[in-house]
GROMACS .gro file of C-alpha atoms in nm:
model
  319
    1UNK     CA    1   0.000   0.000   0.000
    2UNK     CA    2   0.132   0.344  -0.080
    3UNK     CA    3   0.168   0.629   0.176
    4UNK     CA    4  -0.021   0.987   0.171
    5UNK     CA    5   0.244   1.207   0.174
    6UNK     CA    6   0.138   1.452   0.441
    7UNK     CA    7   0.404   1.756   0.380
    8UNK     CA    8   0.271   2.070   0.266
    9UNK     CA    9   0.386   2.196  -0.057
   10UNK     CA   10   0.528   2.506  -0.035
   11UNK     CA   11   0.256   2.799  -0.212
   12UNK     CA   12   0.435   2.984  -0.460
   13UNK     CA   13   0.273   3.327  -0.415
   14UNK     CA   14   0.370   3.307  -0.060
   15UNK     CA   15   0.774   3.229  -0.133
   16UNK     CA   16   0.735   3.527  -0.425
   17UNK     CA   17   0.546   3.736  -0.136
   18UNK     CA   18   0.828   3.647   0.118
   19UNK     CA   19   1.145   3.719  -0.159
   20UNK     CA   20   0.941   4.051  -0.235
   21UNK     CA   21   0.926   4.173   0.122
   22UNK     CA   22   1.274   4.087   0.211
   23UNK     CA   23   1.381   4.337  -0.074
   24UNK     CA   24   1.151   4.641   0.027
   25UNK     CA   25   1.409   4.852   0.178
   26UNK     CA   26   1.633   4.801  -0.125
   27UNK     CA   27   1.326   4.874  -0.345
   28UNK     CA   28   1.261   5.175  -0.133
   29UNK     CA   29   1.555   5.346  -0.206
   30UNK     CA   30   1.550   5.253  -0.563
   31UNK     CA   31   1.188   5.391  -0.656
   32UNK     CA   32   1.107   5.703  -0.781
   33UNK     CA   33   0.943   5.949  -0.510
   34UNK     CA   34   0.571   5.896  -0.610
   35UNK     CA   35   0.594   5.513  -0.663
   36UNK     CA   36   0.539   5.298  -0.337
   37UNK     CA   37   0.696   4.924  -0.266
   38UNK     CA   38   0.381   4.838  -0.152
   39UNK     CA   39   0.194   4.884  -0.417
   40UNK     CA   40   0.445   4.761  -0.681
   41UNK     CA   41   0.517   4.444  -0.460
   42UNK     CA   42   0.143   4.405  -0.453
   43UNK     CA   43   0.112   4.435  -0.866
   44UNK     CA   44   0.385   4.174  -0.861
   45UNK     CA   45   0.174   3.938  -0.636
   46UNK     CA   46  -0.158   4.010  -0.834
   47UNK     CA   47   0.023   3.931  -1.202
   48UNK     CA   48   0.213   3.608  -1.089
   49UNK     CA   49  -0.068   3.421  -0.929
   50UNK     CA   50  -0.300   3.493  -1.273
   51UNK     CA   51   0.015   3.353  -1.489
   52UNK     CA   52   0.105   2.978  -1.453
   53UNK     CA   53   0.398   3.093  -1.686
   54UNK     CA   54   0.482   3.369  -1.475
   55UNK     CA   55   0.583   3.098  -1.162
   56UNK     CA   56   0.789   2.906  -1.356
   57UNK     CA   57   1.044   3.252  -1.386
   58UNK     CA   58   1.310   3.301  -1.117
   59UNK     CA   59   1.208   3.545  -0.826
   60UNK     CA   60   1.503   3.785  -0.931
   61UNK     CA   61   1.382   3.831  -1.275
   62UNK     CA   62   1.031   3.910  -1.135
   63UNK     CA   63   1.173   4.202  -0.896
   64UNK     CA   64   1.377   4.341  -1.127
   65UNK     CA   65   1.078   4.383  -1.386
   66UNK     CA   66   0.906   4.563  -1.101
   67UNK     CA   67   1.236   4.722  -1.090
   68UNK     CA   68   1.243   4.852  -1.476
   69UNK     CA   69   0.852   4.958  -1.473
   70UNK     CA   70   0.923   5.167  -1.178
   71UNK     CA   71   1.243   5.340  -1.356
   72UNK     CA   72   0.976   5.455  -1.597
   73UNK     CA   73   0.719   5.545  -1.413
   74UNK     CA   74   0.464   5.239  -1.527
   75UNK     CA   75   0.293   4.992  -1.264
   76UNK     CA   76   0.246   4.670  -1.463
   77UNK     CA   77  -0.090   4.554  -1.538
   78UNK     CA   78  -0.276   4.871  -1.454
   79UNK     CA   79  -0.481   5.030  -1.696
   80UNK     CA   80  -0.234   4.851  -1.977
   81UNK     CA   81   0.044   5.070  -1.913
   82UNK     CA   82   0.265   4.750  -1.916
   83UNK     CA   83   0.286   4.389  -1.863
   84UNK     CA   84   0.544   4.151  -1.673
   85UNK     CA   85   0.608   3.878  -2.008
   86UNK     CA   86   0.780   3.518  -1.877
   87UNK     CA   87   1.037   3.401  -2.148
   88UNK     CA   88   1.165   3.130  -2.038
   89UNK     CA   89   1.177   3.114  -1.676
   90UNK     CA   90   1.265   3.498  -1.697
   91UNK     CA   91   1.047   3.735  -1.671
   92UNK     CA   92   1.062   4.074  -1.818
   93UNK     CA   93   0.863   4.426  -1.843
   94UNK     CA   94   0.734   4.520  -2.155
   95UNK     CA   95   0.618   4.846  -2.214
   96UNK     CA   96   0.206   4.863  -2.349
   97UNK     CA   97   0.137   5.139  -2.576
   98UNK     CA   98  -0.104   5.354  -2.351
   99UNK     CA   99   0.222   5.354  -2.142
  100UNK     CA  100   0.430   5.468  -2.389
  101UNK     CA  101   0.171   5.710  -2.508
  102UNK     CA  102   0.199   5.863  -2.086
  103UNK     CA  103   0.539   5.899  -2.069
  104UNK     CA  104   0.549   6.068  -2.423
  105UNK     CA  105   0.297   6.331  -2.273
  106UNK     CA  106   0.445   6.362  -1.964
  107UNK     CA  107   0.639   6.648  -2.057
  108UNK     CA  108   0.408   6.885  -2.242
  109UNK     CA  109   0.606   6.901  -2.526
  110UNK     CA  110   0.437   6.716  -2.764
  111UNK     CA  111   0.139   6.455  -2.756
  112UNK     CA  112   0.103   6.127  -2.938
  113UNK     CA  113  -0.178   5.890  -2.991
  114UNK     CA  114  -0.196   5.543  -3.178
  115UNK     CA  115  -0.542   5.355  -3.315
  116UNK     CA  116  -0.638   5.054  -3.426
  117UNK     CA  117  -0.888   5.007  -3.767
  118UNK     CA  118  -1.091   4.683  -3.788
  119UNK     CA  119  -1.366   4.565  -4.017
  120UNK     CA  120  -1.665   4.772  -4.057
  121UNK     CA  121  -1.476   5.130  -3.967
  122UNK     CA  122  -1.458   5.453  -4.204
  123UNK     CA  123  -1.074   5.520  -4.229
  124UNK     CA  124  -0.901   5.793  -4.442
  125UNK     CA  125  -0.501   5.886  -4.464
  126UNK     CA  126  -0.337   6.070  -4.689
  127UNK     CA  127   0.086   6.088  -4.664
  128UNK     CA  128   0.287   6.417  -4.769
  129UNK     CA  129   0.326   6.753  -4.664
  130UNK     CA  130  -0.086   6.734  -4.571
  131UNK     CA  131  -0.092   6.482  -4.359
  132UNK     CA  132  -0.381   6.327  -4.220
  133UNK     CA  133  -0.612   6.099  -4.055
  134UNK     CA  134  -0.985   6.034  -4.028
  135UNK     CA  135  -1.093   5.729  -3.831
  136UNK     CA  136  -1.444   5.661  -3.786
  137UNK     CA  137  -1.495   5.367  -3.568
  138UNK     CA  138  -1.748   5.102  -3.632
  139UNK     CA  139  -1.953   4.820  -3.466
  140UNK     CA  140  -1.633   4.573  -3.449
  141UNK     CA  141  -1.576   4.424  -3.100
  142UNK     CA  142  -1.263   4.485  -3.159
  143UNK     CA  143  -1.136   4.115  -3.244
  144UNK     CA  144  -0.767   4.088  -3.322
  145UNK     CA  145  -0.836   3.882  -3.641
  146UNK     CA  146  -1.076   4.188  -3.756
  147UNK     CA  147  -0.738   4.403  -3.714
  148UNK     CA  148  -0.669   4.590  -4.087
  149UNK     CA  149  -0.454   4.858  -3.993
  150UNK     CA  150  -0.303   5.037  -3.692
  151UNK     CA  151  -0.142   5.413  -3.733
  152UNK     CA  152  -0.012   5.669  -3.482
  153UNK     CA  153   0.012   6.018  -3.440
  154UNK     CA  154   0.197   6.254  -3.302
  155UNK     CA  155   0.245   6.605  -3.286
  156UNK     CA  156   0.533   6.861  -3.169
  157UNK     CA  157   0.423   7.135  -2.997
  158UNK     CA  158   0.382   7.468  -3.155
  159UNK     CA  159   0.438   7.264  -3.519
  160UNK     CA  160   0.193   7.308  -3.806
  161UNK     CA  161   0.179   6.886  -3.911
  162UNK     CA  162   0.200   6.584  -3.719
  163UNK     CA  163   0.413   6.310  -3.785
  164UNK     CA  164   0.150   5.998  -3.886
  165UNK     CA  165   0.265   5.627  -3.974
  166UNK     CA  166  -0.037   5.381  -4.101
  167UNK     CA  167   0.109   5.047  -4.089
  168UNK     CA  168  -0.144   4.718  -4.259
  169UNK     CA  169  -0.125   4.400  -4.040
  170UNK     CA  170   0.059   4.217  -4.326
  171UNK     CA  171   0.341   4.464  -4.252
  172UNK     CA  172   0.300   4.440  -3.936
  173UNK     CA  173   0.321   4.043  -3.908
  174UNK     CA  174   0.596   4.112  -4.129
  175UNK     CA  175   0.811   4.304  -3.893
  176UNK     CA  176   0.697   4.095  -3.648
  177UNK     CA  177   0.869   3.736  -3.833
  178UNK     CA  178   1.163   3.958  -3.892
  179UNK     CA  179   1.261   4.000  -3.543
  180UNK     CA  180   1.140   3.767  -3.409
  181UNK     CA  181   1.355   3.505  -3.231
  182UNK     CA  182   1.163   3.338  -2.958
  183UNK     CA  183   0.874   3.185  -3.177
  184UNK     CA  184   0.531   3.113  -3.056
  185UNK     CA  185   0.652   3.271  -2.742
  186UNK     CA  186   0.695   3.593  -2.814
  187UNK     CA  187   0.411   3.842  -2.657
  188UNK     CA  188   0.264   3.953  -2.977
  189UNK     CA  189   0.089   3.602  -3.008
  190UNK     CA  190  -0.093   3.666  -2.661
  191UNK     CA  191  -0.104   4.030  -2.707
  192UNK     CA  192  -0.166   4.116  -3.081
  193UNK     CA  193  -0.312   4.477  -3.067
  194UNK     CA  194  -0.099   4.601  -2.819
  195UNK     CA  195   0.190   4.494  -3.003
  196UNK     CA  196   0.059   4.548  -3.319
  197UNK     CA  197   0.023   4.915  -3.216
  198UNK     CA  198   0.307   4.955  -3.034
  199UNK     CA  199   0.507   4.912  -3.335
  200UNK     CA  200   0.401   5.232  -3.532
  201UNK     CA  201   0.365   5.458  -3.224
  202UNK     CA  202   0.782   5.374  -3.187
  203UNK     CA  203   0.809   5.537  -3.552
  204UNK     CA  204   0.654   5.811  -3.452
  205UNK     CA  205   0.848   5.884  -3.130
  206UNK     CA  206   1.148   5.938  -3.356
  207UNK     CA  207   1.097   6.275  -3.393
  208UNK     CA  208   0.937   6.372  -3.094
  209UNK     CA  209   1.132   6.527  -2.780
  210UNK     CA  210   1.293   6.288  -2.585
  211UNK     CA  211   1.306   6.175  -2.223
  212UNK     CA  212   1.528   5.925  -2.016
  213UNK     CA  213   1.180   5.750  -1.928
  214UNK     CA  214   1.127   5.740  -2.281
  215UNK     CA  215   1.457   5.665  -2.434
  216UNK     CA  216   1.457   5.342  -2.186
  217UNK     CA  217   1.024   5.248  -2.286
  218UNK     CA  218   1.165   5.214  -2.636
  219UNK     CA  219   1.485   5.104  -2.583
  220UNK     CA  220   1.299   4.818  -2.372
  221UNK     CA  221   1.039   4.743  -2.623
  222UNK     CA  222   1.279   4.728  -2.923
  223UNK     CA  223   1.434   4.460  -2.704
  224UNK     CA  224   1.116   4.296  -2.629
  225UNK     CA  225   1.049   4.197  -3.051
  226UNK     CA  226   1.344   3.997  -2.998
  227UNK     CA  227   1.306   3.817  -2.699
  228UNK     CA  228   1.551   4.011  -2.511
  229UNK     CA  229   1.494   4.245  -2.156
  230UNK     CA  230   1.599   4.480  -1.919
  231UNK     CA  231   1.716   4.501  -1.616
  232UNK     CA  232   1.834   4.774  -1.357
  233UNK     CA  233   2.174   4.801  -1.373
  234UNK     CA  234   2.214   5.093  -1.075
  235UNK     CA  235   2.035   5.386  -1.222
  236UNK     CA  236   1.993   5.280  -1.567
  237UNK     CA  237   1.803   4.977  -1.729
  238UNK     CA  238   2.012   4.731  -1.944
  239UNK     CA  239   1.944   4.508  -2.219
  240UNK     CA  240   2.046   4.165  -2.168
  241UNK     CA  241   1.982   3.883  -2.430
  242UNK     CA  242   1.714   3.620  -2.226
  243UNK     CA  243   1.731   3.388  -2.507
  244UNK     CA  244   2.083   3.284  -2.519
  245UNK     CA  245   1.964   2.955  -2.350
  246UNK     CA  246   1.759   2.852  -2.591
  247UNK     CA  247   2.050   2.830  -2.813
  248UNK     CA  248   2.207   2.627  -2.586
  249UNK     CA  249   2.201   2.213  -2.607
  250UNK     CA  250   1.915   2.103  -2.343
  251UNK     CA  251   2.203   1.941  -2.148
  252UNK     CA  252   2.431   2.211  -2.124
  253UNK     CA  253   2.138   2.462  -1.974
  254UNK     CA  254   2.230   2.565  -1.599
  255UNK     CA  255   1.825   2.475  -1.505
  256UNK     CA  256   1.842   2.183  -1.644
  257UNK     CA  257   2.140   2.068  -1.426
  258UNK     CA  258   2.158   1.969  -1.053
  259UNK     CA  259   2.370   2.291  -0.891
  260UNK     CA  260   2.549   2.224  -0.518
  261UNK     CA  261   2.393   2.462  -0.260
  262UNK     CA  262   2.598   2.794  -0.172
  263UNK     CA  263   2.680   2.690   0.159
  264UNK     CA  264   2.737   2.954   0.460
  265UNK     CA  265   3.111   2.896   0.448
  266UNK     CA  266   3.140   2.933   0.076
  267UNK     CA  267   2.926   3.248   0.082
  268UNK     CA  268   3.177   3.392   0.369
  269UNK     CA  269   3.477   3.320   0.165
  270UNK     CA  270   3.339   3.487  -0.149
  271UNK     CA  271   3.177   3.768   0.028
  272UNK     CA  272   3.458   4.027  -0.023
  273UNK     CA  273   3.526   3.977  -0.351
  274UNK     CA  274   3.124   3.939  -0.487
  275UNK     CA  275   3.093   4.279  -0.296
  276UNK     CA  276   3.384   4.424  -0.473
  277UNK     CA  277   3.248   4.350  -0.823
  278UNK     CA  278   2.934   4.487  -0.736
  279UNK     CA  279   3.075   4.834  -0.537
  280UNK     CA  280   3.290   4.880  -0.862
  281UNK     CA  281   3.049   4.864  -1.089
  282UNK     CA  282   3.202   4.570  -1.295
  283UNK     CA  283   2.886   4.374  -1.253
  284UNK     CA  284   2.500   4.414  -1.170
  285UNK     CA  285   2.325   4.256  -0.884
  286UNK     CA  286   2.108   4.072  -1.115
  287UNK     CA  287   2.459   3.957  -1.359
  288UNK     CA  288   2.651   3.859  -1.087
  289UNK     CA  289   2.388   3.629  -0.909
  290UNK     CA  290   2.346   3.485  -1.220
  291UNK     CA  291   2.695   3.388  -1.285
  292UNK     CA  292   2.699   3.276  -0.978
  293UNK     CA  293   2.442   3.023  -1.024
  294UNK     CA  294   2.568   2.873  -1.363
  295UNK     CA  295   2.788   2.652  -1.049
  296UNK     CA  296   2.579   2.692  -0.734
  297UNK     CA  297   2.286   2.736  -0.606
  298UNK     CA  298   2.234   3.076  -0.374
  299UNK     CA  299   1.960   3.091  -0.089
  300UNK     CA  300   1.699   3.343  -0.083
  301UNK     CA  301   1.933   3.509   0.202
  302UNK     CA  302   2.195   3.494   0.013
  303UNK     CA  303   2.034   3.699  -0.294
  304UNK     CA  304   1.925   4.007  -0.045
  305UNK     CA  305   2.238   4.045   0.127
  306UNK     CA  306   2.448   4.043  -0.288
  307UNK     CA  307   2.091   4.326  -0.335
  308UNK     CA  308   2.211   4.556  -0.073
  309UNK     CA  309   2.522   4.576  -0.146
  310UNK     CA  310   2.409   4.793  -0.488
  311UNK     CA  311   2.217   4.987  -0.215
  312UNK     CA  312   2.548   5.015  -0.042
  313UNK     CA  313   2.713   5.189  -0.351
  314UNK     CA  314   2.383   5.423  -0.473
  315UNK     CA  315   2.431   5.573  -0.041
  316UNK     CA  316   2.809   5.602  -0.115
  317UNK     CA  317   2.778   5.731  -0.465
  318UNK     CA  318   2.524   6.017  -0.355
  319UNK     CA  319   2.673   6.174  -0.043
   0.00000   0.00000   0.00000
């Protein structure tokens, strides 16, 4: 007869709740003003226990999503300002248009907008030096395989003619298979009219004033089409390439191998020299944990105490 195993599986929400909270006061210090740890650990908490995908990623890759948004002023899944995408047991934040669109008219200095045609509507364009658009929206429920075009606008303040760009969905799709390098996986399959108007809107924002919260939403979704992310690399967001395992033979893949435990000891004899790669600036906390763990295994512990180190640096750095 076989035995009931009695031991209580641990709930992931609760381990992702528990990682979050020990990295508050790090988050804290990294967050702008008018953003709150709370909330954003909260928005974490909400997204991963809706996603099956999303808790199969590593708890690192999750906080330093949370991390990016923040850097640009977006909470992920709210209002679809942005969305926290698992590739591969990583997650990463990808910009949605509408927040694109408010960071672009944060400033005042120009305002863009970005629409979507589908069967049924009255559309108009016209290219040239009279641009326009006329976009009469019609009974469509506004079903992604109904999608014709999507466009954008935007306009410069104080300028006479916007910039437009009308894009088809072939050309779209198009771009889409061209940069493509994750497959089926990549968020445009899941998300089609956010992507699909997300692309057009990043033509536009070429000639529009810039912003660093800007520079790093597009910089972040151009990164995205490819199945790369960012992280938070002290004050600025990074683009690291989260498919390079995929490339990788199935056996040579650091999950797919059994890693030794960091132990206490071997933690304490590495301590002063992880520290010093991180307080130099040679490496990122999110880099160095993860070469790290292509030979061992580090604890939860572990992970916060390499995390405030960077926290360490930003104090020393600023006074």
């Amino acid at each position: 007869m076989s035995q009931i195993s009695t031991e209580r599986r641990p709930n992931p929400v609760a381990e992702l709740s528990t990682f979050m909270g020990k990295l508050k006061g790090q988050m804290s210090l990294a967050l702008p003003k008018h953003m709150n740890a709370d909330r954003m650990t909260r928005l974490a908490l909400t997204a991963f226990s809706t996603n099956p995908d999303l808790q199969l990623c590593t708890h690192e890759s999750i906080a330093g999503s949370i991390m990016v948004a923040a850097q640009m002023g977006l909470e992920p899944g709210v209002n679809g300002q942005g969305y926290l995408i698992p590739y591969k047991g990583r997650c990463t934040f990808v910009p949605g248009w509408k927040g694109i669109v408010d960071i672009a008219n944060r400033s005042g200095r120009s305002s863009v907008w970005t629409g979507a045609v589908f069967v049924g509507d009255e559309f108009d364009y016209a290219m040239g030096d009279r641009p326009f658009i006329t976009h009469k929206p019609g009974r469509s429920l506004g079903s992604a395989d109904d999608l014709l075009y999507v466009y954008a606008v935007g306009r410069v303040r104080d300028s006479e003619w916007p910039i437009i760009e009308v894009w088809s969905m072939e050309k779209i799709w198009a771009h889409r298979d061209q940069y493509n390098k994750v497959g089926k996986r990549h968020y445009s399959f899941t998300n089609p009219e956010m992507y699909a108007r997300k692309v057009p809107l990043l033509q536009v924002l070429k000639y529009m004033p810039s912003s660093i919260e800007l520079a790093v939403a597009v910089d972040v979704s151009h990164a995205a089409e490819s199945g790369k992310g960012g992280v938070l690399d002290g004050n600025f967001v990074t683009i690291t390439d989260t498919d390079d395992e995929d490339r990788q033979p199935a056996e040579q893949r650091p999950q797919d191998r059994a890693l030794p435990e960091c132990t206490d000891e071997a933690f304490s004899k590495e301590r002063s020299n992880w520290q010093s790669i991180i307080q130099s600036g040679k490496k990122s906390v999110n880099d160095l944990i993860s070469t790290i763990q292509t030979k061992k295994t580090l604890t939860d512990d572990q992970k916060v105490e390499i995390a405030s180190w960077a926290s360490v640096n930003t104090e020393g750095a600023s006074a």
